[in-house]
Short mmCIF file of C-alpha atoms and ligand atoms in Angstrom, two decimals:
data_model
loop_
_atom_site.label_atom_id
_atom_site.label_comp_id
_atom_site.label_asym_id
_atom_site.label_seq_id
_atom_site.Cartn_x
_atom_site.Cartn_y
_atom_site.Cartn_z
CA MET A 1 51.53 78.99 23.75
CA THR A 2 49.16 80.28 25.99
CA VAL A 3 45.96 81.61 24.49
CA THR A 4 43.39 83.26 26.89
CA ARG A 5 39.99 84.27 26.02
CA LEU A 6 38.27 86.90 28.15
CA LEU A 7 35.03 88.56 28.19
CA ILE A 8 34.12 92.02 29.97
CA ILE A 9 30.49 92.48 30.50
CA GLY A 10 28.58 94.94 32.38
CA PRO A 11 25.72 97.55 32.56
CA PRO A 12 26.37 99.86 29.75
CA GLY A 13 28.02 103.40 31.34
CA ALA A 14 30.26 100.73 34.05
CA GLY A 15 33.44 101.83 32.52
CA LYS A 16 34.12 98.58 30.73
CA GLY A 17 36.08 100.21 27.37
CA THR A 18 38.27 101.86 30.11
CA GLN A 19 38.90 98.40 31.95
CA ALA A 20 39.02 96.46 29.22
CA SER A 21 42.30 98.31 27.31
CA LYS A 22 44.14 97.43 30.61
CA ILE A 23 43.30 94.24 31.31
CA ALA A 24 44.04 93.29 27.57
CA GLU A 25 47.67 95.11 27.84
CA ALA A 26 48.30 93.15 30.96
CA TYR A 27 47.67 89.62 29.09
CA GLY A 28 48.96 91.19 25.91
CA VAL A 29 45.80 90.91 23.90
CA PRO A 30 44.11 92.79 21.94
CA ALA A 31 40.59 94.26 22.86
CA ILE A 32 38.43 93.93 20.34
CA SER A 33 34.78 95.67 21.33
CA THR A 34 31.81 95.60 18.72
CA GLY A 35 30.40 98.96 19.50
CA ASP A 36 33.55 100.52 18.73
CA ILE A 37 33.59 98.51 15.11
CA PHE A 38 30.08 100.06 15.09
CA ARG A 39 30.99 103.22 15.42
CA ALA A 40 34.23 102.99 13.46
CA ASN A 41 31.98 101.85 10.75
CA ILE A 42 29.63 104.94 11.07
CA LYS A 43 32.12 107.52 11.18
CA GLY A 44 33.65 106.22 8.09
CA GLY A 45 30.51 106.33 6.44
CA THR A 46 31.01 102.32 5.22
CA GLU A 47 27.87 100.39 4.03
CA LEU A 48 28.07 98.33 7.48
CA GLY A 49 28.14 102.37 9.14
CA GLN A 50 24.91 102.82 7.45
CA ARG A 51 22.96 99.63 7.88
CA VAL A 52 23.25 100.09 12.11
CA GLN A 53 23.42 103.82 11.90
CA ALA A 54 19.74 104.00 13.12
CA ILE A 55 19.48 100.97 15.52
CA ILE A 56 22.18 102.08 17.79
CA GLU A 57 21.34 105.62 17.76
CA ALA A 58 17.66 103.99 19.28
CA GLY A 59 20.05 101.94 21.39
CA GLU A 60 18.73 98.48 20.12
CA LEU A 61 20.71 95.88 19.34
CA VAL A 62 22.07 94.87 16.14
CA PRO A 63 21.18 91.74 14.35
CA ASP A 64 22.54 88.63 15.33
CA THR A 65 24.05 87.32 12.21
CA LEU A 66 25.71 90.56 11.07
CA THR A 67 27.07 91.06 14.44
CA ASN A 68 28.30 87.66 14.77
CA GLU A 69 29.72 87.67 11.35
CA ILE A 70 31.89 90.35 12.30
CA VAL A 71 32.97 89.17 15.61
CA GLN A 72 34.08 85.97 13.80
CA ASP A 73 36.01 87.83 11.09
CA ARG A 74 37.86 89.85 13.82
CA LEU A 75 38.91 86.94 15.73
CA GLN A 76 40.23 85.13 12.38
CA GLN A 77 42.95 88.15 12.31
CA GLU A 78 46.42 87.45 12.92
CA ASP A 79 46.54 89.45 16.24
CA ALA A 80 43.71 87.19 18.15
CA ALA A 81 45.93 84.20 17.96
CA GLY A 82 47.00 84.44 20.98
CA GLY A 83 43.50 84.88 22.53
CA PHE A 84 41.58 88.23 22.98
CA LEU A 85 39.26 90.27 25.52
CA LEU A 86 35.74 90.89 24.17
CA ASP A 87 34.13 94.14 25.09
CA GLY A 88 30.37 94.12 24.16
CA TYR A 89 29.89 90.86 22.88
CA PRO A 90 28.49 88.06 22.66
CA ARG A 91 25.42 90.39 24.07
CA ASN A 92 22.78 87.83 24.28
CA VAL A 93 22.08 84.13 24.61
CA GLU A 94 22.28 83.49 20.83
CA GLN A 95 25.72 85.52 20.25
CA VAL A 96 27.36 83.10 23.02
CA HIS A 97 25.92 80.64 21.00
CA ALA A 98 27.62 81.81 17.94
CA LEU A 99 30.89 82.71 19.87
CA ASP A 100 31.10 78.97 21.30
CA GLY A 101 30.63 77.69 17.25
CA MET A 102 33.65 79.60 16.44
CA ILE A 103 36.20 78.46 18.84
CA GLU A 104 37.57 74.89 19.40
CA GLY A 105 37.09 73.96 22.89
CA ASP A 106 36.54 76.35 25.54
CA ALA A 107 35.15 80.09 23.85
CA LEU A 108 36.10 81.84 27.10
CA ASP A 109 38.70 81.43 30.03
CA ALA A 110 37.13 84.07 32.08
CA VAL A 111 34.51 86.75 31.76
CA VAL A 112 34.87 89.75 34.33
CA LEU A 113 31.64 91.24 35.40
CA LEU A 114 31.57 94.98 36.17
CA GLU A 115 29.20 95.30 38.84
CA ALA A 116 27.56 98.69 38.54
CA ASP A 117 24.25 100.64 39.95
CA THR A 118 21.33 101.53 37.19
CA ASP A 119 20.98 105.34 38.74
CA GLU A 120 25.14 105.35 39.27
CA VAL A 121 25.86 104.60 35.58
CA VAL A 122 22.85 106.47 33.84
CA ALA A 123 24.50 109.47 35.76
CA ARG A 124 27.96 109.08 34.43
CA LEU A 125 26.53 108.22 30.69
CA LEU A 126 24.54 111.30 31.15
CA LYS A 127 27.67 113.85 31.78
CA ARG A 128 29.85 111.79 29.25
CA ALA A 129 26.90 112.47 26.66
CA GLU A 130 27.70 116.22 27.81
CA ILE A 131 31.28 116.27 27.25
CA GLU A 132 31.40 113.88 23.99
CA GLY A 133 27.90 114.51 22.38
CA ARG A 134 27.90 111.26 21.57
CA ALA A 135 24.74 110.33 19.49
CA ASP A 136 23.49 107.45 21.28
CA ASP A 137 23.62 109.25 24.42
CA THR A 138 20.36 111.01 24.85
CA GLU A 139 18.33 110.22 28.38
CA GLU A 140 15.47 107.95 26.67
CA VAL A 141 18.17 106.55 24.71
CA ILE A 142 20.79 105.91 27.99
CA ARG A 143 17.48 104.34 29.96
CA HIS A 144 16.71 101.83 26.85
CA ARG A 145 19.81 100.78 26.68
CA GLN A 146 20.11 99.59 29.89
CA ASP A 147 16.77 98.13 29.81
CA VAL A 148 18.06 96.10 26.84
CA TYR A 149 21.23 94.88 28.97
CA ALA A 150 18.81 93.79 31.58
CA GLU A 151 16.68 92.10 29.37
CA GLN A 152 19.08 90.59 27.11
CA THR A 153 22.48 90.66 28.79
CA ALA A 154 22.52 90.09 32.37
CA PRO A 155 20.86 86.64 31.79
CA LEU A 156 24.19 85.82 30.52
CA ILE A 157 25.48 86.09 34.14
CA GLU A 158 23.71 83.42 35.26
CA LEU A 159 25.17 81.46 32.29
CA PHE A 160 28.68 82.13 33.12
CA THR A 161 28.20 81.60 36.51
CA GLU A 162 27.19 77.68 36.00
CA ARG A 163 30.47 77.61 33.04
CA GLY A 164 32.63 78.42 36.39
CA ILE A 165 34.10 80.98 34.29
CA LEU A 166 32.67 84.81 36.26
CA VAL A 167 34.95 86.75 38.09
CA SER A 168 32.85 89.57 39.55
CA VAL A 169 34.34 93.22 40.40
CA ASP A 170 32.44 96.20 42.41
CA GLY A 171 32.35 98.53 39.11
CA LEU A 172 32.14 101.79 41.63
CA GLY A 173 35.36 103.81 42.29
CA GLY A 174 38.59 105.39 40.70
CA ILE A 175 40.01 104.23 37.27
CA ASP A 176 43.31 102.10 38.93
CA GLU A 177 41.00 101.06 41.73
CA VAL A 178 38.97 99.15 40.04
CA ALA A 179 41.93 98.04 37.26
CA GLU A 180 43.29 96.81 40.39
CA ARG A 181 40.67 94.92 42.03
CA ILE A 182 40.37 93.41 38.59
CA ALA A 183 43.57 92.43 38.23
CA VAL A 184 43.70 90.64 41.69
CA ALA A 185 40.16 88.32 40.78
CA LEU A 186 41.11 88.22 37.37
CA SER A 187 44.71 86.52 38.23
CA ALA A 188 43.00 84.63 40.98
CA LYS A 189 40.90 83.33 38.13
CA LEU A 190 43.12 81.96 35.24
CA GLY A 191 45.98 81.48 37.29
CA ARG A 192 48.44 83.42 35.59
P1 AMP B 1 28.26 99.18 23.54
O1 AMP B 1 29.77 100.49 23.02
O2 AMP B 1 29.03 98.18 23.15
O3 AMP B 1 27.85 99.67 24.33
O4 AMP B 1 27.85 99.23 22.11
C1 AMP B 1 27.05 100.46 21.47
C2 AMP B 1 25.91 99.84 20.80
O5 AMP B 1 26.27 99.22 19.33
C3 AMP B 1 25.09 99.01 21.30
O6 AMP B 1 23.95 100.03 21.99
C4 AMP B 1 24.52 98.10 20.02
O7 AMP B 1 23.57 98.77 19.22
C5 AMP B 1 25.73 98.36 19.11
N1 AMP B 1 25.75 96.95 19.45
C6 AMP B 1 27.67 96.96 20.21
N2 AMP B 1 27.41 95.20 20.77
C7 AMP B 1 26.45 94.78 20.02
C8 AMP B 1 26.56 93.52 20.00
N3 AMP B 1 27.68 92.30 20.33
N4 AMP B 1 25.15 92.97 19.61
C9 AMP B 1 24.23 93.59 19.13
N5 AMP B 1 25.11 94.89 19.26
C10 AMP B 1 25.74 95.26 19.52
#
């Protein structure tokens, strides 16, 4: 069985979630979003949801130990045996090391970097906040999340480049246009 382990990374609002589903479908792996897991728990009023709600609403990162535990559990589920597409995790160097420790051999086969301009994504997020009424999407929080990305997550780009697994794709454009770019770049990288 070919195991395909992927990550999509990029600034909040670059359209990762939408593209994640498409990539996951193409490679027959589950899309695993830590943000979605947290939001579902907040919505369901679980103990986890109660623990993370204020942190997420402030645009901060949930503590690594808690996040790592959740991902470790999720990756042990049967549907992830053939691989996975991670969206929103790992988000800092600590989490990269934690993921490395969860998996035998190479933790990731490829990392798709969805490149997007900060002003562009802030505008996109404000529009989405208006439509969906997301609690974490006030302008101040949106900007803070961009800063957190720049400080904690963006440095991972260099790390994945050094590992030779980074695939950069221009995230500007229509959904299908960007999806096609990703499909071409990713299959070139993976050879499948
Ligand atoms: P996202 O939908 O990926 O933008 O995630 C929404 C929020 O969930 C983030 O702003 C964080 O507060 C939290 N979150 C999601 N993934 C992680 C992670 N890997 N580590 C810490 N916090 C996370």
